[in-house]
Amino acid sequence: MTPSSGPPALTEQVNPPPRLLMGPGPIDADPRVLRAMAAPLVGQYDPAMTGYMTEVMALYRGVFRTANEHTLLVDGTSRAGIEAALVSLLEPGDRVLVPVFGRFGHLLVEIAERCGAEVHTVERPWGAVFEPEELEAAVRAVRPKVVAVVQGDTSTTMCQPLADLGEICRRHDALLYCDATASLGGNAFETDAWGIDVASAGLQKCLGGPSGSAPVTIGERAVAVIDGRRHVEAGIREAGDLARGVRIASNYLDLAQVMDYWGPRRLNHHTEATSMLYAARECARILLAEGSTPPSSATGSTAPRCSPASVGSGWPSSATSHTRCTTWSPSTCPTAWSPTPCGARC
């Protein structure tokens, strides 16, 4: 069957029906982000393109609230950012501690296991978070190389307090990685003040963009670990590019090479996803232009208003904790509820 003889829909332009996306993500992309994505492509080493890359790095330092030089994008969904961080930090046999308080803690466990790490967990019931004393006791007992934690878990709507965890990790010589996919831009996040060594996120939640680009910031302690595993590809390797340590298991998600690509050398690694870079730049520009101190100031009032409204509609709210994310309103499905065509679709 040739395209011309196929169903008429196959020859028509994409025209999705209108939807108001009110889940934790994906959400409706800001029209300014969509406009930015329609801008013309340029070559990956065009001065305009490398200039935009430099601007993206500066903008996301503001979003992550950090001075980290290596603040960049990993091309892929937020999960690509998570995996890039863990595969670049963890060698086979390294100990990692994962505090699990929802579905996405289990995801960190799986990715760390796939890296060959020795994974230890501590768990809290869904709907609860950890106290600093619990986490320090676990870190003291496990002595991990990396503590990997989710800030906001969409499966429970809970937001793990992080202000004390960076100092705990430093006291016990551990690196702190944080998955801020669902929380960055809608909840307070202080990379430097909280002592977070690596953090990653995505655009499709609070940042108001489409899925497909993962902002990542990498602190000096983590850079030293990643640079200690640096292997430059044959064909672009120069005389001083000596192999170091155990090679990072993924080529595409190798943060040592990605840092070289985004850094002053602009050492070729992949072809940057130009339209997604435009989107990521616009997401950060909008957030910072509208004010992000605290980041939740513009969005934090939504969930408290939704909770009583959901109760009045027969959907009792399960939000009772001050440690839930400011941007979601969890509800309990009524036992007598049945999906309507709209409900099945939303």
Short mmCIF file of C-alpha atoms in Angstrom, two decimals:
data_model
loop_
_atom_site.label_atom_id
_atom_site.label_comp_id
_atom_site.label_asym_id
_atom_site.label_seq_id
_atom_site.Cartn_x
_atom_site.Cartn_y
_atom_site.Cartn_z
CA MET A 1 0.00 0.00 0.00
CA THR A 2 1.46 3.35 -1.00
CA PRO A 3 0.84 6.48 1.10
CA SER A 4 -1.39 7.91 -1.62
CA SER A 5 -3.64 4.84 -1.53
CA GLY A 6 -3.84 4.60 2.26
CA PRO A 7 -6.53 5.96 4.58
CA PRO A 8 -7.05 9.71 4.08
CA ALA A 9 -5.90 10.47 7.65
CA LEU A 10 -2.37 9.32 6.80
CA THR A 11 -1.96 12.10 4.25
CA GLU A 12 -3.30 14.87 6.48
CA GLN A 13 -1.30 17.08 8.81
CA VAL A 14 -1.34 16.31 12.52
CA ASN A 15 -4.34 18.03 14.12
CA PRO A 16 -4.80 16.78 17.70
CA PRO A 17 -8.05 17.57 19.51
CA PRO A 18 -7.93 20.29 22.19
CA ARG A 19 -7.20 18.99 25.67
CA LEU A 20 -6.76 20.72 29.02
CA LEU A 21 -4.00 18.68 30.66
CA MET A 22 -4.37 18.93 34.44
CA GLY A 23 -2.30 15.99 35.58
CA PRO A 24 1.18 16.27 37.07
CA GLY A 25 2.67 15.95 33.57
CA PRO A 26 2.66 16.27 30.71
CA ILE A 27 0.90 19.58 30.97
CA ASP A 28 -0.13 22.08 28.30
CA ALA A 29 3.04 23.66 26.95
CA ASP A 30 3.24 27.42 27.16
CA PRO A 31 2.44 28.93 23.71
CA ARG A 32 5.71 30.86 23.88
CA VAL A 33 7.57 27.55 24.16
CA LEU A 34 5.74 26.13 21.15
CA ARG A 35 6.57 29.27 19.17
CA ALA A 36 10.24 28.92 20.09
CA MET A 37 10.23 25.32 18.84
CA ALA A 38 9.08 26.52 15.41
CA ALA A 39 12.19 28.71 14.99
CA PRO A 40 14.53 27.73 12.12
CA LEU A 41 17.24 25.14 12.70
CA VAL A 42 20.90 26.09 12.60
CA GLY A 43 24.02 23.92 12.47
CA GLN A 44 25.30 22.51 15.73
CA TYR A 45 28.52 24.55 15.58
CA ASP A 46 26.96 27.69 14.15
CA PRO A 47 27.92 30.59 16.45
CA ALA A 48 24.21 31.22 16.98
CA MET A 49 23.73 27.64 18.19
CA THR A 50 26.71 27.57 20.53
CA GLY A 51 25.57 30.96 21.79
CA TYR A 52 22.15 29.54 22.61
CA MET A 53 23.82 26.62 24.39
CA THR A 54 25.79 29.06 26.54
CA GLU A 55 22.58 30.99 27.29
CA VAL A 56 20.79 27.78 28.28
CA MET A 57 23.56 26.98 30.75
CA ALA A 58 23.25 30.43 32.33
CA LEU A 59 19.44 30.29 32.47
CA TYR A 60 19.34 26.88 34.14
CA ARG A 61 21.85 28.00 36.74
CA GLY A 62 19.11 30.40 37.73
CA VAL A 63 16.43 27.69 37.64
CA PHE A 64 18.50 25.24 39.72
CA ARG A 65 19.81 28.11 41.87
CA THR A 66 23.44 27.14 41.46
CA ALA A 67 26.78 28.45 40.29
CA ASN A 68 27.71 25.05 38.78
CA GLU A 69 29.67 25.47 35.55
CA HIS A 70 28.35 22.18 34.22
CA THR A 71 24.65 22.98 33.98
CA LEU A 72 23.39 21.62 30.67
CA LEU A 73 20.81 19.55 28.81
CA VAL A 74 20.72 15.82 28.19
CA ASP A 75 18.79 15.09 25.00
CA GLY A 76 15.95 12.79 25.97
CA THR A 77 13.09 12.68 28.42
CA SER A 78 13.60 13.28 32.12
CA ARG A 79 14.45 9.60 32.54
CA ALA A 80 17.47 10.13 30.27
CA GLY A 81 18.71 12.74 32.75
CA ILE A 82 18.23 10.34 35.66
CA GLU A 83 20.05 7.54 33.89
CA ALA A 84 22.86 9.82 32.70
CA ALA A 85 23.49 10.92 36.27
CA LEU A 86 23.50 7.45 37.78
CA VAL A 87 25.41 5.63 35.02
CA SER A 88 28.07 8.36 35.11
CA LEU A 89 28.46 8.30 38.90
CA LEU A 90 28.15 4.58 39.65
CA GLU A 91 30.60 1.84 38.82
CA PRO A 92 29.79 -1.85 39.25
CA GLY A 93 29.99 -2.73 42.93
CA ASP A 94 29.51 0.82 44.23
CA ARG A 95 27.10 1.17 47.12
CA VAL A 96 24.10 3.42 46.61
CA LEU A 97 21.35 4.28 49.08
CA VAL A 98 17.86 5.05 47.77
CA PRO A 99 15.19 6.40 50.14
CA VAL A 100 11.90 5.10 48.67
CA PHE A 101 8.61 6.84 49.43
CA GLY A 102 6.80 6.31 46.12
CA ARG A 103 6.98 4.74 42.69
CA PHE A 104 9.88 6.82 41.42
CA GLY A 105 12.18 5.79 44.25
CA HIS A 106 11.74 2.26 42.91
CA LEU A 107 12.78 3.58 39.49
CA LEU A 108 16.05 4.90 40.94
CA VAL A 109 16.62 1.45 42.47
CA GLU A 110 16.16 -0.26 39.10
CA ILE A 111 18.45 2.11 37.22
CA ALA A 112 21.16 1.79 39.90
CA GLU A 113 20.86 -2.00 39.75
CA ARG A 114 21.28 -1.88 35.97
CA CYS A 115 24.50 0.10 36.58
CA GLY A 116 25.77 -2.89 38.57
CA ALA A 117 25.64 -1.03 41.88
CA GLU A 118 25.07 -2.60 45.27
CA VAL A 119 21.71 -1.01 46.06
CA HIS A 120 20.39 -0.43 49.57
CA THR A 121 16.99 1.06 50.35
CA VAL A 122 15.08 2.57 53.21
CA GLU A 123 11.34 2.87 52.79
CA ARG A 124 8.48 4.92 54.14
CA PRO A 125 4.79 4.22 53.56
CA TRP A 126 3.37 6.03 50.54
CA GLY A 127 2.09 9.36 51.78
CA ALA A 128 5.00 9.89 54.20
CA VAL A 129 8.52 11.31 53.86
CA PHE A 130 11.78 10.82 55.74
CA GLU A 131 13.08 12.75 58.72
CA PRO A 132 16.75 13.81 58.56
CA GLU A 133 17.61 11.52 61.48
CA GLU A 134 16.29 8.48 59.61
CA LEU A 135 18.35 9.32 56.56
CA GLU A 136 21.53 9.96 58.51
CA ALA A 137 21.18 6.64 60.32
CA ALA A 138 20.82 4.87 56.97
CA VAL A 139 23.78 6.70 55.44
CA ARG A 140 25.91 5.86 58.48
CA ALA A 141 24.95 2.19 58.24
CA VAL A 142 25.35 1.75 54.46
CA ARG A 143 28.30 4.09 53.80
CA PRO A 144 27.20 4.65 50.19
CA LYS A 145 29.09 6.35 47.39
CA VAL A 146 25.83 7.94 46.25
CA VAL A 147 22.53 8.77 47.91
CA ALA A 148 19.86 8.96 45.19
CA VAL A 149 16.55 10.55 46.13
CA VAL A 150 13.41 11.90 44.47
CA GLN A 151 12.24 15.32 45.59
CA GLY A 152 8.62 15.25 44.41
CA ASP A 153 7.01 11.87 43.68
CA THR A 154 3.91 12.08 41.50
CA SER A 155 2.64 8.72 42.73
CA THR A 156 2.11 10.12 46.23
CA THR A 157 2.28 13.93 45.70
CA MET A 158 4.81 14.07 48.53
CA CYS A 159 7.83 16.38 48.54
CA GLN A 160 10.88 15.11 50.42
CA PRO A 161 12.60 17.87 52.42
CA LEU A 162 16.20 18.12 51.27
CA ALA A 163 17.68 21.03 53.23
CA ASP A 164 19.61 18.77 55.65
CA LEU A 165 20.48 15.88 53.34
CA GLY A 166 23.42 17.47 51.53
CA GLU A 167 25.24 18.15 54.78
CA ILE A 168 24.49 14.61 55.96
CA CYS A 169 26.03 13.24 52.77
CA ARG A 170 29.12 15.40 53.14
CA ARG A 171 29.65 14.29 56.72
CA HIS A 172 29.75 10.70 55.49
CA ASP A 173 31.62 11.30 52.21
CA ALA A 174 28.67 10.47 49.95
CA LEU A 175 27.44 12.22 46.83
CA LEU A 176 23.83 13.41 46.70
CA TYR A 177 21.83 12.95 43.50
CA CYS A 178 18.27 14.33 43.29
CA ASP A 179 15.58 13.58 40.73
CA ALA A 180 13.64 16.86 40.57
CA THR A 181 11.66 15.94 37.46
CA ALA A 182 8.23 16.68 38.87
CA SER A 183 9.10 19.47 41.28
CA LEU A 184 11.65 21.83 39.70
CA GLY A 185 10.05 25.17 38.90
CA GLY A 186 7.01 24.61 41.10
CA ASN A 187 8.60 23.94 44.47
CA ALA A 188 11.59 25.47 46.22
CA PHE A 189 14.86 23.94 45.00
CA GLU A 190 18.27 25.16 46.22
CA THR A 191 21.08 23.18 44.62
CA ASP A 192 23.97 25.03 46.23
CA ALA A 193 22.38 25.95 49.56
CA TRP A 194 21.22 22.35 50.11
CA GLY A 195 24.52 20.77 48.99
CA ILE A 196 23.08 18.76 46.09
CA ASP A 197 25.85 17.31 43.93
CA VAL A 198 23.79 16.36 40.86
CA ALA A 199 20.18 17.14 39.99
CA SER A 200 18.12 16.41 36.92
CA ALA A 201 14.65 17.35 35.75
CA GLY A 202 12.37 17.49 32.70
CA LEU A 203 10.40 20.17 30.90
CA GLN A 204 6.95 18.57 30.91
CA LYS A 205 5.99 19.27 34.50
CA CYS A 206 6.33 22.62 36.28
CA LEU A 207 8.58 24.12 33.59
CA GLY A 208 5.71 24.24 31.08
CA GLY A 209 7.28 22.56 28.06
CA PRO A 210 7.13 19.28 26.16
CA SER A 211 8.86 16.09 27.18
CA GLY A 212 12.17 15.48 25.45
CA SER A 213 14.91 17.47 27.18
CA ALA A 214 16.44 16.89 30.60
CA PRO A 215 18.16 19.81 32.38
CA VAL A 216 21.03 18.59 34.56
CA THR A 217 23.37 20.40 36.94
CA ILE A 218 26.61 18.86 38.20
CA GLY A 219 28.62 20.15 41.16
CA GLU A 220 32.38 20.06 41.58
CA ARG A 221 32.48 16.92 43.73
CA ALA A 222 30.48 14.99 41.14
CA VAL A 223 32.48 16.48 38.26
CA ALA A 224 35.65 15.07 39.84
CA VAL A 225 34.12 11.58 39.99
CA ILE A 226 32.79 11.74 36.42
CA ASP A 227 35.99 13.22 35.02
CA GLY A 228 37.86 10.37 36.68
CA ARG A 229 36.05 8.02 34.26
CA ARG A 230 36.60 10.11 31.13
CA HIS A 231 37.19 8.25 27.86
CA VAL A 232 37.16 10.31 24.66
CA GLU A 233 35.95 8.53 21.54
CA ALA A 234 38.42 7.39 18.89
CA GLY A 235 38.43 9.70 15.91
CA ILE A 236 38.17 12.90 17.95
CA ARG A 237 40.68 11.98 20.64
CA GLU A 238 43.71 14.26 20.98
CA ALA A 239 47.18 13.47 22.35
CA GLY A 240 46.34 14.58 25.88
CA ASP A 241 43.04 12.68 26.07
CA LEU A 242 44.20 9.76 28.18
CA ALA A 243 41.65 7.19 29.31
CA ARG A 244 40.81 7.40 33.00
CA GLY A 245 39.21 4.90 35.31
CA VAL A 246 36.34 2.57 34.51
CA ARG A 247 34.64 3.68 31.30
CA ILE A 248 31.07 4.90 31.72
CA ALA A 249 28.80 2.10 30.48
CA SER A 250 26.64 4.27 28.23
CA ASN A 251 28.06 6.23 25.32
CA TYR A 252 25.03 8.44 24.72
CA LEU A 253 24.46 9.20 28.42
CA ASP A 254 28.17 9.59 29.26
CA LEU A 255 28.22 12.89 31.17
CA ALA A 256 32.01 13.16 30.82
CA GLN A 257 31.58 13.40 27.06
CA VAL A 258 28.44 15.53 27.31
CA MET A 259 30.34 18.01 29.52
CA ASP A 260 33.06 18.22 26.85
CA TYR A 261 30.40 18.86 24.20
CA TRP A 262 28.79 21.69 26.18
CA GLY A 263 32.11 23.00 27.52
CA PRO A 264 34.74 25.25 25.91
CA ARG A 265 36.17 22.43 23.76
CA ARG A 266 32.78 21.79 22.06
CA LEU A 267 34.07 18.26 21.51
CA ASN A 268 31.66 16.45 19.20
CA HIS A 269 29.47 13.88 20.91
CA HIS A 270 25.99 13.97 19.40
CA THR A 271 23.94 16.38 17.31
CA GLU A 272 22.12 18.63 19.75
CA ALA A 273 18.30 18.48 19.53
CA THR A 274 17.97 22.05 18.29
CA SER A 275 14.21 22.53 18.64
CA MET A 276 14.22 21.03 22.14
CA LEU A 277 17.07 23.33 23.11
CA TYR A 278 14.94 26.26 21.95
CA ALA A 279 12.08 24.90 24.08
CA ALA A 280 14.27 24.43 27.15
CA ARG A 281 15.67 27.93 26.78
CA GLU A 282 12.20 29.44 26.59
CA CYS A 283 10.93 27.43 29.59
CA ALA A 284 13.77 28.76 31.73
CA ARG A 285 13.48 32.29 30.35
CA ILE A 286 9.77 32.46 31.20
CA LEU A 287 10.26 31.08 34.70
CA LEU A 288 13.05 33.47 35.57
CA ALA A 289 11.32 36.45 33.94
CA GLU A 290 8.19 35.82 36.00
CA GLY A 291 10.19 35.35 39.19
CA SER A 292 11.31 32.18 40.90
CA THR A 293 11.99 33.24 44.50
CA PRO A 294 10.43 31.12 45.80
CA PRO A 295 9.68 29.11 42.64
CA SER A 296 6.32 28.00 44.03
CA SER A 297 4.99 31.51 44.54
CA ALA A 298 2.98 31.56 41.32
CA THR A 299 1.72 27.99 41.41
CA GLY A 300 1.57 27.12 45.07
CA SER A 301 -1.93 28.49 45.59
CA THR A 302 -3.50 26.13 43.05
CA ALA A 303 -3.48 22.89 45.04
CA PRO A 304 -5.01 24.34 48.22
CA ARG A 305 -7.89 25.72 46.15
CA CYS A 306 -8.37 22.44 44.31
CA SER A 307 -8.57 20.33 47.47
CA PRO A 308 -11.83 21.73 48.87
CA ALA A 309 -13.25 21.90 45.35
CA SER A 310 -12.59 18.20 44.83
CA VAL A 311 -14.28 17.39 48.12
CA GLY A 312 -17.35 19.33 47.05
CA SER A 313 -17.43 17.33 43.83
CA GLY A 314 -17.40 14.00 45.65
CA TRP A 315 -13.63 13.46 45.32
CA PRO A 316 -12.28 13.69 48.89
CA SER A 317 -8.78 15.10 49.12
CA SER A 318 -6.04 12.98 50.66
CA ALA A 319 -3.76 16.02 51.08
CA THR A 320 -3.10 16.43 54.78
CA SER A 321 0.65 16.95 54.99
CA HIS A 322 2.71 20.10 54.74
CA THR A 323 5.31 17.99 52.96
CA ARG A 324 3.31 17.41 49.80
CA CYS A 325 4.21 19.19 46.56
CA THR A 326 2.56 22.57 46.12
CA THR A 327 1.43 21.91 42.56
CA TRP A 328 -0.68 18.76 42.93
CA SER A 329 -3.90 18.04 44.77
CA PRO A 330 -4.27 14.33 45.60
CA SER A 331 -7.80 12.94 45.78
CA THR A 332 -9.37 9.62 46.68
CA CYS A 333 -11.61 8.12 44.01
CA PRO A 334 -15.19 7.74 45.37
CA THR A 335 -16.26 4.11 45.59
CA ALA A 336 -19.45 4.85 43.63
CA TRP A 337 -17.67 6.71 40.84
CA SER A 338 -17.67 5.32 37.32
CA PRO A 339 -15.80 6.82 34.38
CA THR A 340 -17.68 8.90 31.84
CA PRO A 341 -16.38 9.31 28.30
CA CYS A 342 -14.67 12.47 29.52
CA GLY A 343 -13.33 10.76 32.64
CA ALA A 344 -11.91 7.91 30.63
CA ARG A 345 -10.19 10.39 28.39
CA CYS A 346 -8.74 12.75 31.02
#
